[in-house]
């Protein structure tokens, strides 16, 4: 399985910033072809990013999408619109979408189904809050989010990646220890095996939450961590590059 190192820029960088970043970053990673790399800029930068990524092995991702193809959904972006820019991945169910914008499992599931139907590879984000962890509910929460997110598309697991992002580790500088992450990743892998009836060998389980160039190596050494979804550290092309090289060296 090829590792995936993905950047989620969240609501950062204009289209002009994106071009500056990619002009520095793309030549640096040109030869790093044994790992999958994805960048998810804001929607407004998809067009310019897609032109620059055309001849590169770096993939384009979106940070969200609505499930319908078109219609009266003010402010939303459809899978067809993402495909116009050769968007290969879409991040769905991110904890900021769940907690700030109130997205529920049922909506996330509709988006997951639509992404798979449109051939855009979804990265389903799951993870517990600090309170849930302290109550010992981590695995229950993650299991529920995965089963609900994948309802009806369990047979399509092979077209899906999963990101475990503990809410308490996102943007806080507090990373899960490799052991804490590995425990959840091992559990997710067994759940994927059950849901796909043992047929899935392509789903990557990414870790996200304060990943940086200093902690990446110890995390990726764990057996069931297959890559990263990086927020803050991915905003700096040098740091994101360093994280990718750490993954390659393991
Ligand atoms: P940080 O790397 O800033 O903690 O963000 C993680 C994240 O939410 C990626 O989707």
Tab-separated table of C-alpha atoms and ligand atoms in Angstrom:
chain	number	residue	atom	x	y	z
A	1	UNK	CA	0.000	0.000	0.000
A	2	UNK	CA	1.328	3.463	-0.865
A	3	UNK	CA	1.353	5.944	1.965
A	4	UNK	CA	-0.625	9.158	1.536
A	5	UNK	CA	0.538	12.472	2.956
A	6	UNK	CA	-2.230	15.047	2.604
A	7	UNK	CA	-2.377	18.769	3.312
A	8	UNK	CA	-5.571	20.336	4.583
A	9	UNK	CA	-5.035	24.069	4.352
A	10	UNK	CA	-8.446	24.852	5.869
A	11	UNK	CA	-9.415	28.537	5.393
A	12	UNK	CA	-5.871	29.652	4.627
A	13	UNK	CA	-4.163	30.968	1.486
A	14	UNK	CA	-5.537	32.934	-1.418
A	15	UNK	CA	-5.196	31.759	-5.009
A	16	UNK	CA	-2.046	33.910	-5.318
A	17	UNK	CA	-0.556	32.380	-2.138
A	18	UNK	CA	-1.320	28.936	-3.549
A	19	UNK	CA	0.630	29.640	-6.712
A	20	UNK	CA	3.623	30.916	-4.679
A	21	UNK	CA	3.543	27.815	-2.501
A	22	UNK	CA	3.275	25.338	-5.372
A	23	UNK	CA	6.045	27.018	-7.336
A	24	UNK	CA	8.370	26.288	-4.413
A	25	UNK	CA	6.938	22.947	-3.374
A	26	UNK	CA	6.424	21.084	-6.668
A	27	UNK	CA	10.070	21.085	-7.841
A	28	UNK	CA	11.128	19.862	-4.377
A	29	UNK	CA	8.844	16.811	-4.458
A	30	UNK	CA	9.242	16.050	-8.145
A	31	UNK	CA	11.299	12.918	-7.480
A	32	UNK	CA	9.408	11.739	-4.401
A	33	UNK	CA	7.168	9.466	-6.406
A	34	UNK	CA	6.919	6.499	-4.046
A	35	UNK	CA	4.448	8.271	-1.788
A	36	UNK	CA	1.057	9.769	-2.662
A	37	UNK	CA	0.835	13.489	-1.930
A	38	UNK	CA	-2.353	15.549	-1.884
A	39	UNK	CA	-3.033	19.216	-1.303
A	40	UNK	CA	-6.486	20.535	-0.426
A	41	UNK	CA	-6.516	24.337	-0.824
A	42	UNK	CA	-9.659	26.448	-0.384
A	43	UNK	CA	-12.225	26.167	-3.220
A	44	UNK	CA	-11.182	29.561	-4.589
A	45	UNK	CA	-7.682	28.230	-5.298
A	46	UNK	CA	-8.697	24.952	-6.969
A	47	UNK	CA	-8.584	26.441	-10.441
A	48	UNK	CA	-5.053	27.848	-10.230
A	49	UNK	CA	-3.784	24.842	-8.264
A	50	UNK	CA	-5.174	22.466	-10.848
A	51	UNK	CA	-3.227	24.172	-13.654
A	52	UNK	CA	0.027	23.872	-11.724
A	53	UNK	CA	-0.614	20.273	-10.686
A	54	UNK	CA	-1.433	19.115	-14.199
A	55	UNK	CA	2.052	17.762	-14.906
A	56	UNK	CA	2.850	16.782	-11.350
A	57	UNK	CA	2.252	13.588	-9.372
A	58	UNK	CA	0.782	15.672	-6.547
A	59	UNK	CA	-3.003	15.292	-6.369
A	60	UNK	CA	-5.602	17.949	-5.831
A	61	UNK	CA	-8.144	17.638	-3.043
A	62	UNK	CA	-11.156	19.599	-1.837
A	63	UNK	CA	-11.967	20.245	1.810
A	64	UNK	CA	-15.685	19.555	1.514
A	65	UNK	CA	-18.502	19.236	-1.023
A	66	UNK	CA	-22.275	18.943	-1.171
A	67	UNK	CA	-23.783	15.679	-2.407
A	68	UNK	CA	-26.083	17.017	-5.163
A	69	UNK	CA	-24.796	17.836	-8.638
A	70	UNK	CA	-26.561	21.210	-8.901
A	71	UNK	CA	-29.566	23.083	-7.560
A	72	UNK	CA	-30.760	25.615	-5.024
A	73	UNK	CA	-28.067	25.061	-2.373
A	74	UNK	CA	-26.676	28.537	-1.779
A	75	UNK	CA	-22.992	28.563	-0.940
A	76	UNK	CA	-22.352	24.901	-1.711
A	77	UNK	CA	-19.968	23.247	-4.193
A	78	UNK	CA	-20.910	20.090	-6.104
A	79	UNK	CA	-18.901	17.028	-7.136
A	80	UNK	CA	-19.292	18.029	-10.797
A	81	UNK	CA	-17.698	21.397	-10.024
A	82	UNK	CA	-14.788	19.653	-8.299
A	83	UNK	CA	-14.297	17.296	-11.231
A	84	UNK	CA	-13.971	20.271	-13.579
A	85	UNK	CA	-10.604	20.899	-11.890
A	86	UNK	CA	-9.536	17.233	-11.821
A	87	UNK	CA	-10.019	17.080	-8.078
A	88	UNK	CA	-9.067	13.553	-7.049
A	89	UNK	CA	-9.826	13.618	-3.323
A	90	UNK	CA	-12.377	15.204	-1.036
A	91	UNK	CA	-12.095	15.499	2.748
A	92	UNK	CA	-15.470	14.707	4.332
A	93	UNK	CA	-16.700	14.767	7.914
A	94	UNK	CA	-13.809	16.862	9.192
A	95	UNK	CA	-14.248	17.628	12.879
A	96	UNK	CA	-14.507	21.349	12.083
A	97	UNK	CA	-17.437	20.582	9.766
A	98	UNK	CA	-19.008	18.393	12.435
A	99	UNK	CA	-18.469	20.717	15.396
A	100	UNK	CA	-18.529	24.252	13.968
A	101	UNK	CA	-21.029	23.707	11.152
A	102	UNK	CA	-23.133	21.003	12.771
A	103	UNK	CA	-22.746	18.320	10.100
A	104	UNK	CA	-24.372	15.072	11.158
A	105	UNK	CA	-23.414	11.512	10.230
A	106	UNK	CA	-26.397	11.214	7.876
A	107	UNK	CA	-25.311	14.229	5.783
A	108	UNK	CA	-21.704	13.045	5.782
A	109	UNK	CA	-22.910	9.661	4.543
A	110	UNK	CA	-24.812	11.274	1.641
A	111	UNK	CA	-21.651	13.141	0.685
A	112	UNK	CA	-19.547	9.964	0.945
A	113	UNK	CA	-21.942	8.082	-1.351
A	114	UNK	CA	-21.922	10.943	-3.850
A	115	UNK	CA	-18.110	11.215	-3.851
A	116	UNK	CA	-17.724	7.502	-4.565
A	117	UNK	CA	-20.384	7.663	-7.297
A	118	UNK	CA	-18.531	10.549	-8.942
A	119	UNK	CA	-15.111	8.896	-8.723
A	120	UNK	CA	-13.706	11.390	-6.240
A	121	UNK	CA	-11.818	9.545	-3.490
A	122	UNK	CA	-13.232	10.574	-0.122
A	123	UNK	CA	-11.172	10.812	3.048
A	124	UNK	CA	-13.627	10.197	5.871
A	125	UNK	CA	-12.512	11.972	9.058
A	126	UNK	CA	-13.380	10.526	12.434
A	127	UNK	CA	-12.252	11.161	15.973
A	128	UNK	CA	-13.309	11.634	19.562
A	129	UNK	CA	-13.446	14.772	21.709
A	130	UNK	CA	-11.396	15.044	24.879
A	131	UNK	CA	-14.486	14.410	26.970
A	132	UNK	CA	-15.295	11.254	25.014
A	133	UNK	CA	-11.706	10.010	25.439
A	134	UNK	CA	-11.775	10.643	29.161
A	135	UNK	CA	-15.029	8.715	29.413
A	136	UNK	CA	-13.384	5.762	27.659
A	137	UNK	CA	-15.624	6.115	24.601
A	138	UNK	CA	-12.971	6.602	21.917
A	139	UNK	CA	-13.425	3.308	20.066
A	140	UNK	CA	-17.223	3.471	20.284
A	141	UNK	CA	-17.288	6.973	18.807
A	142	UNK	CA	-14.909	6.066	16.002
A	143	UNK	CA	-16.813	2.866	15.204
A	144	UNK	CA	-20.111	4.723	15.083
A	145	UNK	CA	-18.737	7.473	12.820
A	146	UNK	CA	-17.218	4.937	10.427
A	147	UNK	CA	-20.274	2.675	10.226
A	148	UNK	CA	-22.579	5.680	9.726
A	149	UNK	CA	-20.279	7.388	7.208
A	150	UNK	CA	-19.958	4.233	5.122
A	151	UNK	CA	-23.554	3.038	5.286
A	152	UNK	CA	-24.493	1.558	1.919
A	153	UNK	CA	-20.993	1.841	0.453
A	154	UNK	CA	-19.188	-0.776	2.539
A	155	UNK	CA	-18.444	-2.700	-0.661
A	156	UNK	CA	-16.684	0.377	-2.048
A	157	UNK	CA	-14.222	0.631	0.864
A	158	UNK	CA	-11.374	0.194	-1.579
A	159	UNK	CA	-12.134	3.665	-3.014
A	160	UNK	CA	-12.060	5.347	0.383
A	161	UNK	CA	-9.410	6.513	2.858
A	162	UNK	CA	-10.009	7.210	6.526
A	163	UNK	CA	-8.375	9.850	8.717
A	164	UNK	CA	-8.306	9.420	12.466
A	165	UNK	CA	-8.139	12.918	13.896
A	166	UNK	CA	-8.710	13.116	17.654
A	167	UNK	CA	-10.488	16.448	18.151
A	168	UNK	CA	-8.283	17.312	21.151
A	169	UNK	CA	-5.161	17.017	18.986
A	170	UNK	CA	-6.296	19.279	16.133
A	171	UNK	CA	-4.546	22.641	16.048
A	172	UNK	CA	-3.621	22.316	19.721
A	173	UNK	CA	0.010	21.265	19.451
A	174	UNK	CA	-1.002	18.135	21.426
A	175	UNK	CA	-0.350	15.075	19.293
A	176	UNK	CA	-1.643	11.641	20.159
A	177	UNK	CA	1.290	9.491	21.204
A	178	UNK	CA	2.223	6.863	18.609
A	179	UNK	CA	0.751	4.231	20.965
A	180	UNK	CA	-2.545	6.105	21.386
A	181	UNK	CA	-2.874	6.551	17.626
A	182	UNK	CA	-1.841	2.963	16.875
A	183	UNK	CA	-4.495	1.555	19.208
A	184	UNK	CA	-7.243	3.360	17.296
A	185	UNK	CA	-5.726	2.666	13.884
A	186	UNK	CA	-5.503	-1.054	14.646
A	187	UNK	CA	-9.152	-0.997	15.638
A	188	UNK	CA	-10.114	0.860	12.436
A	189	UNK	CA	-8.207	-1.652	10.313
A	190	UNK	CA	-10.127	-4.536	11.842
A	191	UNK	CA	-13.385	-2.686	11.252
A	192	UNK	CA	-12.452	-2.100	7.604
A	193	UNK	CA	-11.680	-5.801	7.221
A	194	UNK	CA	-15.081	-6.646	8.634
A	195	UNK	CA	-16.962	-4.103	6.500
A	196	UNK	CA	-15.168	-4.992	3.275
A	197	UNK	CA	-15.327	-8.710	4.025
A	198	UNK	CA	-11.538	-8.853	3.965
A	199	UNK	CA	-11.349	-7.584	0.377
A	200	UNK	CA	-9.934	-4.137	0.981
A	201	UNK	CA	-6.217	-3.613	0.646
A	202	UNK	CA	-6.247	-0.047	-0.590
A	203	UNK	CA	-7.792	2.027	2.182
A	204	UNK	CA	-5.195	4.114	3.983
A	205	UNK	CA	-5.736	5.036	7.615
A	206	UNK	CA	-4.210	8.483	8.055
A	207	UNK	CA	-3.430	10.142	11.342
A	208	UNK	CA	-4.167	13.856	11.778
A	209	UNK	CA	-3.760	16.229	14.703
A	210	UNK	CA	-0.690	18.418	15.239
A	211	UNK	CA	1.504	16.345	12.918
A	212	UNK	CA	4.765	18.132	12.242
A	213	UNK	CA	8.275	17.512	10.935
A	214	UNK	CA	9.446	16.455	14.412
A	215	UNK	CA	6.804	13.890	15.356
A	216	UNK	CA	6.023	12.415	11.922
A	217	UNK	CA	8.709	9.753	11.976
A	218	UNK	CA	7.689	8.159	15.265
A	219	UNK	CA	4.054	8.099	14.236
A	220	UNK	CA	4.608	6.591	10.794
A	221	UNK	CA	6.705	3.791	12.298
A	222	UNK	CA	3.532	2.304	13.761
A	223	UNK	CA	2.183	-0.652	11.787
A	224	UNK	CA	-1.284	0.725	11.101
A	225	UNK	CA	-0.511	4.380	10.367
A	226	UNK	CA	-0.522	4.708	6.573
A	227	UNK	CA	0.021	8.446	6.200
A	228	UNK	CA	-1.046	11.825	7.515
A	229	UNK	CA	-3.618	14.559	7.149
A	230	UNK	CA	-1.680	17.674	8.059
A	231	UNK	CA	-3.147	21.071	8.922
A	232	UNK	CA	-0.926	23.805	10.383
A	233	UNK	CA	2.453	22.341	9.392
A	234	UNK	CA	1.313	21.912	5.770
A	235	UNK	CA	0.952	25.672	5.368
A	236	UNK	CA	4.731	25.960	5.192
A	237	UNK	CA	6.098	24.214	2.073
A	238	UNK	CA	9.404	23.429	3.801
A	239	UNK	CA	7.722	21.764	6.762
A	240	UNK	CA	5.311	19.817	4.578
A	241	UNK	CA	8.208	18.653	2.408
A	242	UNK	CA	10.095	17.542	5.537
A	243	UNK	CA	7.106	15.519	6.749
A	244	UNK	CA	6.974	13.720	3.388
A	245	UNK	CA	10.679	12.868	3.563
A	246	UNK	CA	10.227	11.527	7.106
A	247	UNK	CA	7.540	9.182	5.784
A	248	UNK	CA	9.827	8.041	2.970
A	249	UNK	CA	12.664	7.225	5.293
A	250	UNK	CA	10.757	4.690	7.364
B	1	LIG	P1	-3.431	20.459	12.628
B	1	LIG	O1	-2.332	19.721	11.903
B	1	LIG	O2	-3.322	21.934	12.533
B	1	LIG	O3	-3.581	19.971	14.036
B	1	LIG	O4	-4.798	20.089	11.869
B	1	LIG	C1	-5.093	18.757	11.655
B	1	LIG	C2	-6.282	18.653	10.787
B	1	LIG	O5	-7.382	18.979	11.188
B	1	LIG	C3	-6.094	18.168	9.413
B	1	LIG	O6	-7.310	17.919	8.790
